[in-house]
PDB file of C-alpha atoms in Angstrom:
ATOM      1  CA  MET E 476       0.178   0.267   0.087  1.00 52.00           C
ATOM      2  CA  GLY E 477       1.140   3.450  -1.072  1.00 53.00           C
ATOM      3  CA  GLU E 478       1.919   6.142   1.307  1.00 52.00           C
ATOM      4  CA  SER E 479      -1.139   8.243  -0.569  1.00 51.00           C
ATOM      5  CA  GLN E 480      -3.097   5.395   0.196  1.00 50.00           C
ATOM      6  CA  THR E 481      -2.574   4.819   3.602  1.00 49.00           C
ATOM      7  CA  ALA E 482      -3.101   8.655   3.867  1.00 44.00           C
ATOM      8  CA  VAL E 483      -6.649   7.863   2.396  1.00 45.00           C
ATOM      9  CA  SER E 484      -7.332   5.196   5.020  1.00 52.00           C
ATOM     10  CA  THR E 485      -6.239   6.619   8.110  1.00 52.00           C
ATOM     11  CA  ALA E 486      -8.262  10.019   7.344  1.00 53.00           C
ATOM     12  CA  GLU E 487     -11.536   7.575   6.298  1.00 57.00           C
ATOM     13  CA  ARG E 488     -11.194   5.725   9.899  1.00 62.00           C
ATOM     14  CA  ARG E 489     -10.898   9.192  11.691  1.00 62.00           C
ATOM     15  CA  ALA E 490     -13.978  10.586   9.563  1.00 62.00           C
ATOM     16  CA  SER E 491     -15.554   7.094  10.732  1.00 66.00           C
ATOM     17  CA  LYS E 492     -14.702   7.330  14.561  1.00 74.00           C
ATOM     18  CA  LEU E 493     -16.209  11.192  14.567  1.00 84.00           C
ATOM     19  CA  GLU E 494     -19.315  10.308  12.829  1.00 84.00           C
ATOM     20  CA  LEU E 495     -19.872   7.963  15.935  1.00 90.00           C
ATOM     21  CA  ASP E 496     -18.208  10.278  18.711  1.00 94.00           C
ATOM     22  CA  VAL E 497     -20.963  13.227  17.052  1.00 94.00           C
ATOM     23  CA  GLU E 498     -24.467  13.678  16.168  1.00 92.00           C
ATOM     24  CA  HIS E 499     -25.803  16.387  14.092  1.00 89.00           C
ATOM     25  CA  ALA E 500     -29.054  17.995  15.841  1.00 88.00           C
ATOM     26  CA  PRO E 501     -29.390  21.209  14.363  1.00 90.00           C
ATOM     27  CA  LYS E 502     -30.923  23.955  16.813  1.00 92.00           C
ATOM     28  CA  GLY E 503     -33.952  25.885  16.235  1.00 93.00           C
ATOM     29  CA  PRO E 504     -35.006  29.532  16.340  1.00 94.00           C
ATOM     30  CA  GLY E 505     -36.142  28.907  20.041  1.00 96.00           C
ATOM     31  CA  ALA E 506     -33.048  27.102  21.202  1.00 95.00           C
ATOM     32  CA  LYS E 507     -30.501  29.981  19.454  1.00 96.00           C
ATOM     33  CA  PHE E 508     -32.915  32.756  20.830  1.00 97.00           C
ATOM     34  CA  LEU E 509     -32.436  31.190  24.447  1.00 96.00           C
ATOM     35  CA  LEU E 510     -28.436  31.061  24.010  1.00 97.00           C
ATOM     36  CA  GLY E 511     -28.663  34.396  22.820  1.00 97.00           C
ATOM     37  CA  VAL E 512     -30.054  35.245  25.812  1.00 97.00           C
ATOM     38  CA  TYR E 513     -28.296  33.145  27.990  1.00 97.00           C
ATOM     39  CA  ILE E 514     -25.075  34.873  26.588  1.00 98.00           C
ATOM     40  CA  GLY E 515     -26.345  38.288  26.492  1.00 97.00           C
ATOM     41  CA  LEU E 516     -27.709  38.874  29.625  1.00 96.00           C
ATOM     42  CA  PRO E 517     -25.227  38.647  31.926  1.00 96.00           C
ATOM     43  CA  ILE E 518     -23.250  40.957  29.353  1.00 96.00           C
ATOM     44  CA  LEU E 519     -25.404  43.831  29.888  1.00 96.00           C
ATOM     45  CA  ALA E 520     -25.473  43.582  33.464  1.00 94.00           C
ATOM     46  CA  VAL E 521     -21.573  43.954  33.158  1.00 94.00           C
ATOM     47  CA  ILE E 522     -22.574  46.806  31.020  1.00 94.00           C
ATOM     48  CA  ALA E 523     -24.749  48.197  33.711  1.00 92.00           C
ATOM     49  CA  ALA E 524     -22.332  47.008  36.676  1.00 91.00           C
ATOM     50  CA  VAL E 525     -20.485  50.380  37.052  1.00 85.00           C
ATOM     51  CA  PRO E 526     -22.849  52.820  37.426  1.00 88.00           C
ATOM     52  CA  PHE E 527     -25.175  50.634  38.999  1.00 84.00           C
ATOM     53  CA  ALA E 528     -22.723  50.218  41.838  1.00 85.00           C
ATOM     54  CA  TRP E 529     -21.794  53.818  41.340  1.00 81.00           C
ATOM     55  CA  GLY E 530     -25.616  54.747  42.180  1.00 76.00           C
ATOM     56  CA  TRP E 531     -25.342  52.684  45.852  1.00 78.00           C
ATOM     57  CA  GLY E 532     -26.401  49.417  43.764  1.00 82.00           C
ATOM     58  CA  LEU E 533     -23.448  47.328  45.755  1.00 91.00           C
ATOM     59  CA  THR E 534     -23.441  46.671  49.261  1.00 94.00           C
ATOM     60  CA  TRP E 535     -21.345  44.317  50.901  1.00 96.00           C
ATOM     61  CA  VAL E 536     -24.320  41.841  51.190  1.00 97.00           C
ATOM     62  CA  ASP E 537     -23.954  41.923  47.869  1.00 97.00           C
ATOM     63  CA  VAL E 538     -20.198  41.527  47.315  1.00 97.00           C
ATOM     64  CA  ALA E 539     -20.851  38.795  50.220  1.00 98.00           C
ATOM     65  CA  ILE E 540     -23.455  36.566  48.098  1.00 98.00           C
ATOM     66  CA  PHE E 541     -20.879  37.145  44.723  1.00 98.00           C
ATOM     67  CA  ALA E 542     -18.166  35.828  46.278  1.00 99.00           C
ATOM     68  CA  VAL E 543     -20.136  32.600  47.902  1.00 99.00           C
ATOM     69  CA  THR E 544     -22.014  31.936  44.445  1.00 99.00           C
ATOM     70  CA  TYR E 545     -18.660  32.189  42.506  1.00 99.00           C
ATOM     71  CA  ILE E 546     -16.754  30.561  44.880  1.00 99.00           C
ATOM     72  CA  PHE E 547     -19.139  27.384  45.232  1.00 99.00           C
ATOM     73  CA  THR E 548     -20.338  27.271  41.438  1.00 99.00           C
ATOM     74  CA  GLY E 549     -16.715  27.963  40.227  1.00 99.00           C
ATOM     75  CA  LEU E 550     -15.241  24.968  42.442  1.00 99.00           C
ATOM     76  CA  GLY E 551     -18.103  22.923  40.930  1.00 99.00           C
ATOM     77  CA  ILE E 552     -17.153  23.195  37.485  1.00 99.00           C
ATOM     78  CA  THR E 553     -13.185  22.888  37.852  1.00 99.00           C
ATOM     79  CA  VAL E 554     -12.842  20.340  41.099  1.00 99.00           C
ATOM     80  CA  GLY E 555     -16.166  18.639  40.361  1.00 99.00           C
ATOM     81  CA  TYR E 556     -17.476  18.793  36.548  1.00 99.00           C
ATOM     82  CA  HIS E 557     -13.601  18.678  35.439  1.00 99.00           C
ATOM     83  CA  ARG E 558     -10.821  17.155  37.475  1.00 99.00           C
ATOM     84  CA  TYR E 559     -13.250  14.287  39.165  1.00 99.00           C
ATOM     85  CA  PHE E 560     -15.979  13.673  36.956  1.00 99.00           C
ATOM     86  CA  THR E 561     -14.292  13.955  33.494  1.00 99.00           C
ATOM     87  CA  HIS E 562     -10.702  12.822  34.413  1.00 99.00           C
ATOM     88  CA  GLY E 563     -11.083  10.955  37.106  1.00 98.00           C
ATOM     89  CA  SER E 564      -8.334  12.739  39.404  1.00 99.00           C
ATOM     90  CA  PHE E 565      -9.334  11.643  42.842  1.00 99.00           C
ATOM     91  CA  LYS E 566     -12.246   9.197  44.028  1.00 99.00           C
ATOM     92  CA  ALA E 567     -14.900  10.733  46.187  1.00 99.00           C
ATOM     93  CA  ASN E 568     -17.482   9.400  48.617  1.00 99.00           C
ATOM     94  CA  ARG E 569     -20.981   9.558  47.922  1.00 98.00           C
ATOM     95  CA  PRO E 570     -22.501  12.918  49.471  1.00 99.00           C
ATOM     96  CA  LEU E 571     -18.956  14.669  48.086  1.00 99.00           C
ATOM     97  CA  ARG E 572     -19.866  13.608  44.466  1.00 99.00           C
ATOM     98  CA  ILE E 573     -23.550  14.592  44.826  1.00 99.00           C
ATOM     99  CA  VAL E 574     -22.561  18.047  45.890  1.00 99.00           C
ATOM    100  CA  LEU E 575     -19.828  18.512  43.472  1.00 99.00           C
ATOM    101  CA  ALA E 576     -22.539  17.618  40.913  1.00 99.00           C
ATOM    102  CA  VAL E 577     -24.750  19.903  42.342  1.00 99.00           C
ATOM    103  CA  ALA E 578     -22.184  22.831  42.055  1.00 99.00           C
ATOM    104  CA  GLY E 579     -21.090  22.502  38.970  1.00 99.00           C
ATOM    105  CA  THR E 580     -24.893  22.107  37.619  1.00 99.00           C
ATOM    106  CA  ALA E 581     -25.743  25.692  39.852  1.00 99.00           C
ATOM    107  CA  ALA E 582     -22.738  27.462  37.679  1.00 99.00           C
ATOM    108  CA  ILE E 583     -25.342  26.772  34.532  1.00 99.00           C
ATOM    109  CA  GLU E 584     -23.058  25.985  32.156  1.00 98.00           C
ATOM    110  CA  GLY E 585     -24.926  22.823  30.981  1.00 98.00           C
ATOM    111  CA  PRO E 586     -25.682  19.100  32.838  1.00 99.00           C
ATOM    112  CA  VAL E 587     -22.942  17.254  34.075  1.00 99.00           C
ATOM    113  CA  ILE E 588     -23.065  14.585  31.440  1.00 99.00           C
ATOM    114  CA  HIS E 589     -23.270  16.854  28.618  1.00 98.00           C
ATOM    115  CA  TRP E 590     -20.437  18.891  29.966  1.00 99.00           C
ATOM    116  CA  VAL E 591     -17.926  15.731  30.910  1.00 99.00           C
ATOM    117  CA  ALA E 592     -19.074  14.572  27.248  1.00 99.00           C
ATOM    118  CA  ASP E 593     -17.930  17.502  25.329  1.00 98.00           C
ATOM    119  CA  HIS E 594     -15.189  18.141  27.593  1.00 99.00           C
ATOM    120  CA  ARG E 595     -13.395  14.258  26.937  1.00 99.00           C
ATOM    121  CA  ARG E 596     -13.926  14.504  23.475  1.00 98.00           C
ATOM    122  CA  HIS E 597     -12.086  17.674  23.327  1.00 98.00           C
ATOM    123  CA  HIS E 598      -9.403  16.249  24.913  1.00 98.00           C
ATOM    124  CA  LYS E 599      -9.837  12.983  22.217  1.00 98.00           C
ATOM    125  CA  TYR E 600      -9.468  15.759  19.418  1.00 97.00           C
ATOM    126  CA  ALA E 601      -7.449  18.835  21.212  1.00 98.00           C
ATOM    127  CA  ASP E 602      -7.231  21.330  18.302  1.00 98.00           C
ATOM    128  CA  ARG E 603      -7.998  18.959  15.635  1.00 96.00           C
ATOM    129  CA  GLU E 604     -10.397  18.330  13.343  1.00 95.00           C
ATOM    130  CA  GLY E 605     -13.875  16.854  16.187  1.00 96.00           C
ATOM    131  CA  ASP E 606     -12.910  19.459  18.684  1.00 98.00           C
ATOM    132  CA  PRO E 607     -15.787  21.170  19.967  1.00 97.00           C
ATOM    133  CA  HIS E 608     -14.095  24.403  20.586  1.00 98.00           C
ATOM    134  CA  SER E 609     -10.695  24.283  18.984  1.00 98.00           C
ATOM    135  CA  PRO E 610      -9.631  28.768  17.926  1.00 98.00           C
ATOM    136  CA  TRP E 611      -7.653  27.101  15.361  1.00 98.00           C
ATOM    137  CA  ARG E 612     -11.019  25.698  13.622  1.00 97.00           C
ATOM    138  CA  PHE E 613     -10.848  28.356  10.719  1.00 97.00           C
ATOM    139  CA  GLY E 614      -7.314  28.403   9.958  1.00 96.00           C
ATOM    140  CA  THR E 615      -3.587  29.776  11.622  1.00 95.00           C
ATOM    141  CA  ASP E 616      -3.925  33.230  10.165  1.00 96.00           C
ATOM    142  CA  TRP E 617      -4.780  36.008  12.608  1.00 96.00           C
ATOM    143  CA  LYS E 618      -8.120  36.931  11.116  1.00 97.00           C
ATOM    144  CA  ALA E 619      -8.869  32.983  10.849  1.00 98.00           C
ATOM    145  CA  LEU E 620      -7.513  33.185  14.641  1.00 98.00           C
ATOM    146  CA  GLY E 621      -9.877  36.095  15.456  1.00 98.00           C
ATOM    147  CA  LYS E 622     -12.817  34.130  14.239  1.00 98.00           C
ATOM    148  CA  GLY E 623     -11.726  31.167  15.939  1.00 98.00           C
ATOM    149  CA  LEU E 624     -11.204  32.644  19.240  1.00 98.00           C
ATOM    150  CA  ILE E 625     -15.130  33.862  19.206  1.00 98.00           C
ATOM    151  CA  TYR E 626     -16.270  30.418  18.182  1.00 98.00           C
ATOM    152  CA  ALA E 627     -14.126  28.580  21.179  1.00 98.00           C
ATOM    153  CA  GLN E 628     -15.557  31.180  23.623  1.00 98.00           C
ATOM    154  CA  PHE E 629     -19.223  30.649  22.692  1.00 98.00           C
ATOM    155  CA  GLY E 630     -19.859  30.395  19.203  1.00 98.00           C
ATOM    156  CA  TRP E 631     -19.501  26.553  19.155  1.00 98.00           C
ATOM    157  CA  LEU E 632     -22.698  26.738  21.589  1.00 98.00           C
ATOM    158  CA  PHE E 633     -24.812  27.372  18.526  1.00 97.00           C
ATOM    159  CA  SER E 634     -23.250  24.791  16.563  1.00 96.00           C
ATOM    160  CA  SER E 635     -25.122  21.751  15.448  1.00 94.00           C
ATOM    161  CA  GLU E 636     -22.499  19.133  16.450  1.00 94.00           C
ATOM    162  CA  ARG E 637     -23.550  17.415  19.709  1.00 96.00           C
ATOM    163  CA  THR E 638     -21.269  15.000  21.455  1.00 97.00           C
ATOM    164  CA  SER E 639     -22.509  11.372  21.855  1.00 97.00           C
ATOM    165  CA  ILE E 640     -23.101  10.750  25.607  1.00 98.00           C
ATOM    166  CA  GLN E 641     -23.175   7.117  24.926  1.00 97.00           C
ATOM    167  CA  ARG E 642     -19.774   7.160  23.292  1.00 97.00           C
ATOM    168  CA  PHE E 643     -18.097   9.393  26.271  1.00 98.00           C
ATOM    169  CA  CYS E 644     -20.198   9.131  29.713  1.00 98.00           C
ATOM    170  CA  PRO E 645     -21.208   5.565  29.606  1.00 98.00           C
ATOM    171  CA  ASP E 646     -19.974   5.749  33.627  1.00 98.00           C
ATOM    172  CA  LEU E 647     -21.963   8.605  34.311  1.00 99.00           C
ATOM    173  CA  LEU E 648     -25.255   7.705  32.587  1.00 99.00           C
ATOM    174  CA  ALA E 649     -24.727   4.280  34.755  1.00 98.00           C
ATOM    175  CA  ASP E 650     -24.707   6.544  38.011  1.00 98.00           C
ATOM    176  CA  LYS E 651     -28.014   6.743  39.045  1.00 98.00           C
ATOM    177  CA  ASP E 652     -27.078   9.839  41.318  1.00 99.00           C
ATOM    178  CA  ILE E 653     -25.497  11.879  38.390  1.00 99.00           C
ATOM    179  CA  ALA E 654     -27.994  10.917  35.898  1.00 99.00           C
ATOM    180  CA  ARG E 655     -30.721  12.143  37.797  1.00 99.00           C
ATOM    181  CA  ILE E 656     -28.792  15.549  38.829  1.00 99.00           C
ATOM    182  CA  SER E 657     -27.944  15.600  35.161  1.00 99.00           C
ATOM    183  CA  ARG E 658     -31.659  15.770  34.393  1.00 98.00           C
ATOM    184  CA  LEU E 659     -32.570  18.285  37.169  1.00 99.00           C
ATOM    185  CA  PHE E 660     -30.196  20.794  35.107  1.00 99.00           C
ATOM    186  CA  LEU E 661     -33.043  23.421  34.696  1.00 98.00           C
ATOM    187  CA  PRO E 662     -34.265  23.237  38.389  1.00 99.00           C
ATOM    188  CA  ILE E 663     -30.888  23.502  39.996  1.00 99.00           C
ATOM    189  CA  ALA E 664     -30.378  26.296  37.021  1.00 98.00           C
ATOM    190  CA  GLY E 665     -33.145  27.825  38.251  1.00 98.00           C
ATOM    191  CA  LEU E 666     -32.671  27.891  41.764  1.00 98.00           C
ATOM    192  CA  SER E 667     -29.073  28.953  41.434  1.00 99.00           C
ATOM    193  CA  LEU E 668     -30.675  32.398  39.905  1.00 98.00           C
ATOM    194  CA  PHE E 669     -33.167  32.464  42.523  1.00 98.00           C
ATOM    195  CA  LEU E 670     -31.298  31.602  45.559  1.00 98.00           C
ATOM    196  CA  PRO E 671     -29.198  35.246  45.748  1.00 98.00           C
ATOM    197  CA  ALA E 672     -32.144  37.519  45.417  1.00 98.00           C
ATOM    198  CA  LEU E 673     -33.996  35.124  48.382  1.00 99.00           C
ATOM    199  CA  VAL E 674     -30.606  35.631  50.631  1.00 99.00           C
ATOM    200  CA  GLY E 675     -30.318  39.370  49.735  1.00 98.00           C
ATOM    201  CA  GLY E 676     -34.254  40.184  50.303  1.00 98.00           C
ATOM    202  CA  LEU E 677     -34.205  38.160  53.535  1.00 98.00           C
ATOM    203  CA  VAL E 678     -31.041  39.884  55.143  1.00 98.00           C
ATOM    204  CA  THR E 679     -31.757  43.368  53.964  1.00 97.00           C
ATOM    205  CA  MET E 680     -35.998  42.791  54.420  1.00 97.00           C
ATOM    206  CA  SER E 681     -36.540  44.585  51.478  1.00 97.00           C
ATOM    207  CA  TRP E 682     -37.347  44.194  47.693  1.00 96.00           C
ATOM    208  CA  TRP E 683     -34.217  46.482  46.867  1.00 95.00           C
ATOM    209  CA  GLY E 684     -31.764  44.023  48.408  1.00 96.00           C
ATOM    210  CA  ALA E 685     -33.258  40.977  46.635  1.00 97.00           C
ATOM    211  CA  LEU E 686     -33.077  42.866  42.803  1.00 95.00           C
ATOM    212  CA  THR E 687     -29.298  43.838  43.687  1.00 95.00           C
ATOM    213  CA  ALA E 688     -28.443  40.645  44.840  1.00 97.00           C
ATOM    214  CA  PHE E 689     -29.780  39.013  42.360  1.00 97.00           C
ATOM    215  CA  PHE E 690     -27.786  41.758  39.673  1.00 96.00           C
ATOM    216  CA  TRP E 691     -24.684  40.464  41.390  1.00 97.00           C
ATOM    217  CA  GLY E 692     -25.074  37.257  42.888  1.00 98.00           C
ATOM    218  CA  ALA E 693     -26.565  35.780  39.561  1.00 98.00           C
ATOM    219  CA  LEU E 694     -26.298  38.168  36.441  1.00 97.00           C
ATOM    220  CA  VAL E 695     -22.528  39.534  37.488  1.00 97.00           C
ATOM    221  CA  ARG E 696     -21.333  36.029  39.040  1.00 98.00           C
ATOM    222  CA  LEU E 697     -22.610  34.427  35.641  1.00 98.00           C
ATOM    223  CA  PHE E 698     -20.933  36.807  33.406  1.00 98.00           C
ATOM    224  CA  LEU E 699     -17.504  36.011  35.219  1.00 98.00           C
ATOM    225  CA  LEU E 700     -18.055  32.365  35.577  1.00 98.00           C
ATOM    226  CA  GLN E 701     -18.987  31.835  31.664  1.00 98.00           C
ATOM    227  CA  HIS E 702     -16.073  33.675  30.457  1.00 98.00           C
ATOM    228  CA  VAL E 703     -13.667  32.866  32.635  1.00 99.00           C
ATOM    229  CA  THR E 704     -13.952  28.928  31.725  1.00 98.00           C
ATOM    230  CA  TRP E 705     -14.588  29.327  27.986  1.00 98.00           C
ATOM    231  CA  SER E 706     -11.416  31.295  28.238  1.00 98.00           C
ATOM    232  CA  ILE E 707      -9.565  28.570  29.033  1.00 98.00           C
ATOM    233  CA  ASN E 708     -11.132  26.482  25.649  1.00 98.00           C
ATOM    234  CA  SER E 709     -10.201  29.909  23.644  1.00 98.00           C
ATOM    235  CA  ILE E 710      -7.279  32.200  24.975  1.00 99.00           C
ATOM    236  CA  CYS E 711      -5.453  29.047  27.036  1.00 99.00           C
ATOM    237  CA  HIS E 712      -5.258  27.514  23.511  1.00 99.00           C
ATOM    238  CA  ALA E 713      -3.634  30.699  21.627  1.00 98.00           C
ATOM    239  CA  PHE E 714      -1.635  32.389  24.087  1.00 98.00           C
ATOM    240  CA  GLY E 715       0.905  31.972  27.022  1.00 97.00           C
ATOM    241  CA  VAL E 716       3.160  29.313  27.597  1.00 97.00           C
ATOM    242  CA  GLU E 717       4.182  25.828  26.647  1.00 97.00           C
ATOM    243  CA  GLU E 718       6.164  24.288  29.789  1.00 97.00           C
ATOM    244  CA  PHE E 719       5.110  20.791  29.006  1.00 98.00           C
ATOM    245  CA  GLU E 720       5.379  18.679  26.063  1.00 97.00           C
ATOM    246  CA  VAL E 721       1.497  18.434  24.510  1.00 97.00           C
ATOM    247  CA  ARG E 722       0.589  17.506  20.943  1.00 96.00           C
ATOM    248  CA  ASP E 723      -1.957  20.588  20.894  1.00 98.00           C
ATOM    249  CA  LYS E 724      -1.684  24.002  21.252  1.00 98.00           C
ATOM    250  CA  SER E 725      -2.671  24.104  25.197  1.00 98.00           C
ATOM    251  CA  ARG E 726      -0.745  27.035  26.646  1.00 98.00           C
ATOM    252  CA  ASN E 727      -0.239  28.332  30.693  1.00 98.00           C
ATOM    253  CA  VAL E 728      -1.654  31.600  31.063  1.00 98.00           C
ATOM    254  CA  TRP E 729      -0.629  32.870  34.383  1.00 98.00           C
ATOM    255  CA  TRP E 730      -3.069  36.171  34.911  1.00 98.00           C
ATOM    256  CA  LEU E 731      -6.041  33.513  34.538  1.00 98.00           C
ATOM    257  CA  ALA E 732      -5.156  31.557  37.462  1.00 98.00           C
ATOM    258  CA  ILE E 733      -6.773  33.143  40.578  1.00 98.00           C
ATOM    259  CA  LEU E 734     -10.076  33.555  38.640  1.00 98.00           C
ATOM    260  CA  SER E 735     -10.213  30.041  36.888  1.00 99.00           C
ATOM    261  CA  PHE E 736      -9.449  28.045  40.326  1.00 99.00           C
ATOM    262  CA  GLY E 737      -5.980  26.794  38.824  1.00 99.00           C
ATOM    263  CA  GLU E 738      -7.325  25.835  35.248  1.00 99.00           C
ATOM    264  CA  SER E 739      -5.419  28.081  33.454  1.00 99.00           C
ATOM    265  CA  TRP E 740      -2.165  25.698  34.095  1.00 99.00           C
ATOM    266  CA  HIS E 741      -3.663  24.533  30.916  1.00 99.00           C
ATOM    267  CA  ASN E 742      -0.413  23.247  29.292  1.00 98.00           C
ATOM    268  CA  LEU E 743       0.064  20.908  32.238  1.00 98.00           C
ATOM    269  CA  HIS E 744      -3.160  19.507  32.304  1.00 98.00           C
ATOM    270  CA  HIS E 745      -3.275  18.562  28.770  1.00 98.00           C
ATOM    271  CA  SER E 746       0.468  17.167  29.175  1.00 98.00           C
ATOM    272  CA  ASP E 747      -1.137  14.948  32.420  1.00 97.00           C
ATOM    273  CA  PRO E 748      -4.818  15.140  32.007  1.00 98.00           C
ATOM    274  CA  THR E 749      -5.706  13.318  35.049  1.00 98.00           C
ATOM    275  CA  CYS E 750      -3.311  15.016  37.273  1.00 98.00           C
ATOM    276  CA  ALA E 751      -5.409  16.590  40.526  1.00 99.00           C
ATOM    277  CA  ARG E 752      -3.104  19.718  40.139  1.00 99.00           C
ATOM    278  CA  HIS E 753      -2.410  22.009  37.622  1.00 99.00           C
ATOM    279  CA  GLY E 754      -0.434  24.749  38.710  1.00 98.00           C
ATOM    280  CA  VAL E 755       2.958  22.176  39.148  1.00 97.00           C
ATOM    281  CA  LEU E 756       5.810  24.787  39.002  1.00 96.00           C
ATOM    282  CA  LYS E 757       7.020  27.150  41.794  1.00 95.00           C
ATOM    283  CA  GLY E 758       4.492  30.168  42.123  1.00 96.00           C
ATOM    284  CA  GLN E 759       1.970  28.585  40.231  1.00 98.00           C
ATOM    285  CA  ILE E 760      -1.280  28.975  42.072  1.00 98.00           C
ATOM    286  CA  ASP E 761      -4.120  26.730  42.242  1.00 99.00           C
ATOM    287  CA  PRO E 762      -7.150  26.875  44.650  1.00 99.00           C
ATOM    288  CA  SER E 763      -8.772  23.847  42.753  1.00 99.00           C
ATOM    289  CA  ALA E 764      -5.852  21.460  43.791  1.00 99.00           C
ATOM    290  CA  ARG E 765      -5.928  23.072  47.426  1.00 99.00           C
ATOM    291  CA  VAL E 766      -9.546  22.327  48.042  1.00 99.00           C
ATOM    292  CA  ILE E 767      -8.980  18.523  46.503  1.00 99.00           C
ATOM    293  CA  TRP E 768      -5.715  18.444  48.883  1.00 99.00           C
ATOM    294  CA  ALA E 769      -8.474  18.921  51.929  1.00 99.00           C
ATOM    295  CA  PHE E 770     -11.011  16.712  50.614  1.00 99.00           C
ATOM    296  CA  GLU E 771      -8.287  14.076  51.039  1.00 99.00           C
ATOM    297  CA  LYS E 772      -7.137  14.742  54.323  1.00 99.00           C
ATOM    298  CA  LEU E 773     -11.191  14.930  55.846  1.00 99.00           C
ATOM    299  CA  GLY E 774     -11.442  11.675  54.017  1.00 99.00           C
ATOM    300  CA  TRP E 775     -14.075  12.612  51.511  1.00 99.00           C
ATOM    301  CA  ALA E 776     -11.235  11.626  48.652  1.00 99.00           C
ATOM    302  CA  TRP E 777      -8.635   9.115  48.003  1.00 99.00           C
ATOM    303  CA  ASN E 778      -6.631   7.679  45.400  1.00 99.00           C
ATOM    304  CA  VAL E 779      -6.056  11.411  44.318  1.00 99.00           C
ATOM    305  CA  ARG E 780      -3.495  11.664  41.254  1.00 98.00           C
ATOM    306  CA  TRP E 781      -0.890  14.127  42.744  1.00 98.00           C
ATOM    307  CA  PRO E 782       1.794  15.396  40.561  1.00 97.00           C
ATOM    308  CA  ASN E 783       4.470  12.777  40.090  1.00 93.00           C
ATOM    309  CA  GLU E 784       8.169  14.181  39.811  1.00 92.00           C
ATOM    310  CA  ASN E 785       9.665  11.882  37.246  1.00 93.00           C
ATOM    311  CA  ARG E 786       6.494  11.651  34.751  1.00 91.00           C
ATOM    312  CA  LEU E 787       6.627  15.661  35.009  1.00 93.00           C
ATOM    313  CA  ALA E 788      10.671  16.029  34.486  1.00 94.00           C
ATOM    314  CA  ALA E 789      10.143  14.034  31.352  1.00 94.00           C
ATOM    315  CA  LYS E 790       7.741  16.021  29.972  1.00 95.00           C
ATOM    316  CA  ARG E 791       9.618  19.324  30.889  1.00 95.00           C
ATOM    317  CA  VAL E 792      10.300  21.677  28.239  1.00 91.00           C
ATOM    318  CA  ASP E 793      13.849  22.646  27.680  1.00 73.00           C
ATOM    319  CA  LYS E 794      13.638  26.217  29.143  1.00 52.00           C
ATOM    320  CA  VAL E 795      16.930  27.002  26.410  1.00 39.00           C
ATOM    321  CA  ASP E 796      14.785  25.540  23.528  1.00 48.00           C
ATOM    322  CA  GLN E 797      11.669  27.808  24.603  1.00 46.00           C
ATOM    323  CA  ALA E 798      13.471  30.937  24.876  1.00 38.00           C
ATOM    324  CA  ALA E 799      15.250  30.372  21.419  1.00 33.00           C
TER     325      ALA E 799
END
């Protein structure tokens, strides 16, 4: 068999696998409208945030509600959806599994099983055909990259491609607790939006307190968490530093580390996907890893895949080569 025939055969096999991994389900006008509201309303809230805060629309109660909801739902994504459910970086007892699934669902980034399926597919096809949200989808020149960054940030949500949960998440589909929580996405998401207003109203005993708590604890929190998460898909696959060998474009982006709870040490993550700590080098802050460490100390988590020095050293990019 010649080289050209081998290449064709390989391409055909890849196409065949991709057909099994991806289902085509075009979104109707109603679904696209709701997605537009989901993306657009938090943006409008952030645009209004400065004048709203200037006009006494921000109190310490609002700050506290925003911080608690952002940390709870953000860690639900990073520790729960990502490091635990997607990659199995540690084992967890049943109560912790349920709390992590609910916390991630409250982030309103999709049902746990669908989120995990998309992310497992992302790792299988990272920055190649089949990756649901690569910024390199349209090419490598600056114009194509600009278009790709928008697509990787939120444009991919409108795609007709739907990752097969049967192919990528048979383990979660078989878990009755997680399957049930995944089906309860809409009511949990609704509570995630409603509870900040309820708490704000009860603490201040006013409708105004409920309104400002909803504004900061629901809309602004949703905007920040959305775009921090999506920036891992876009910015961390286009810019930053390659400190560990990978076959894709994943990079480490230091300035996103705190807001993303350590997820922006994305180059290490793609080099060693099941590692529970992403910020493995000196000075790399990784709050999610500290939370997992606390769970381990409490006996709620075990078999944690902490970094292995020999494994890291084998994949380390030579600093001399990187500077060249």
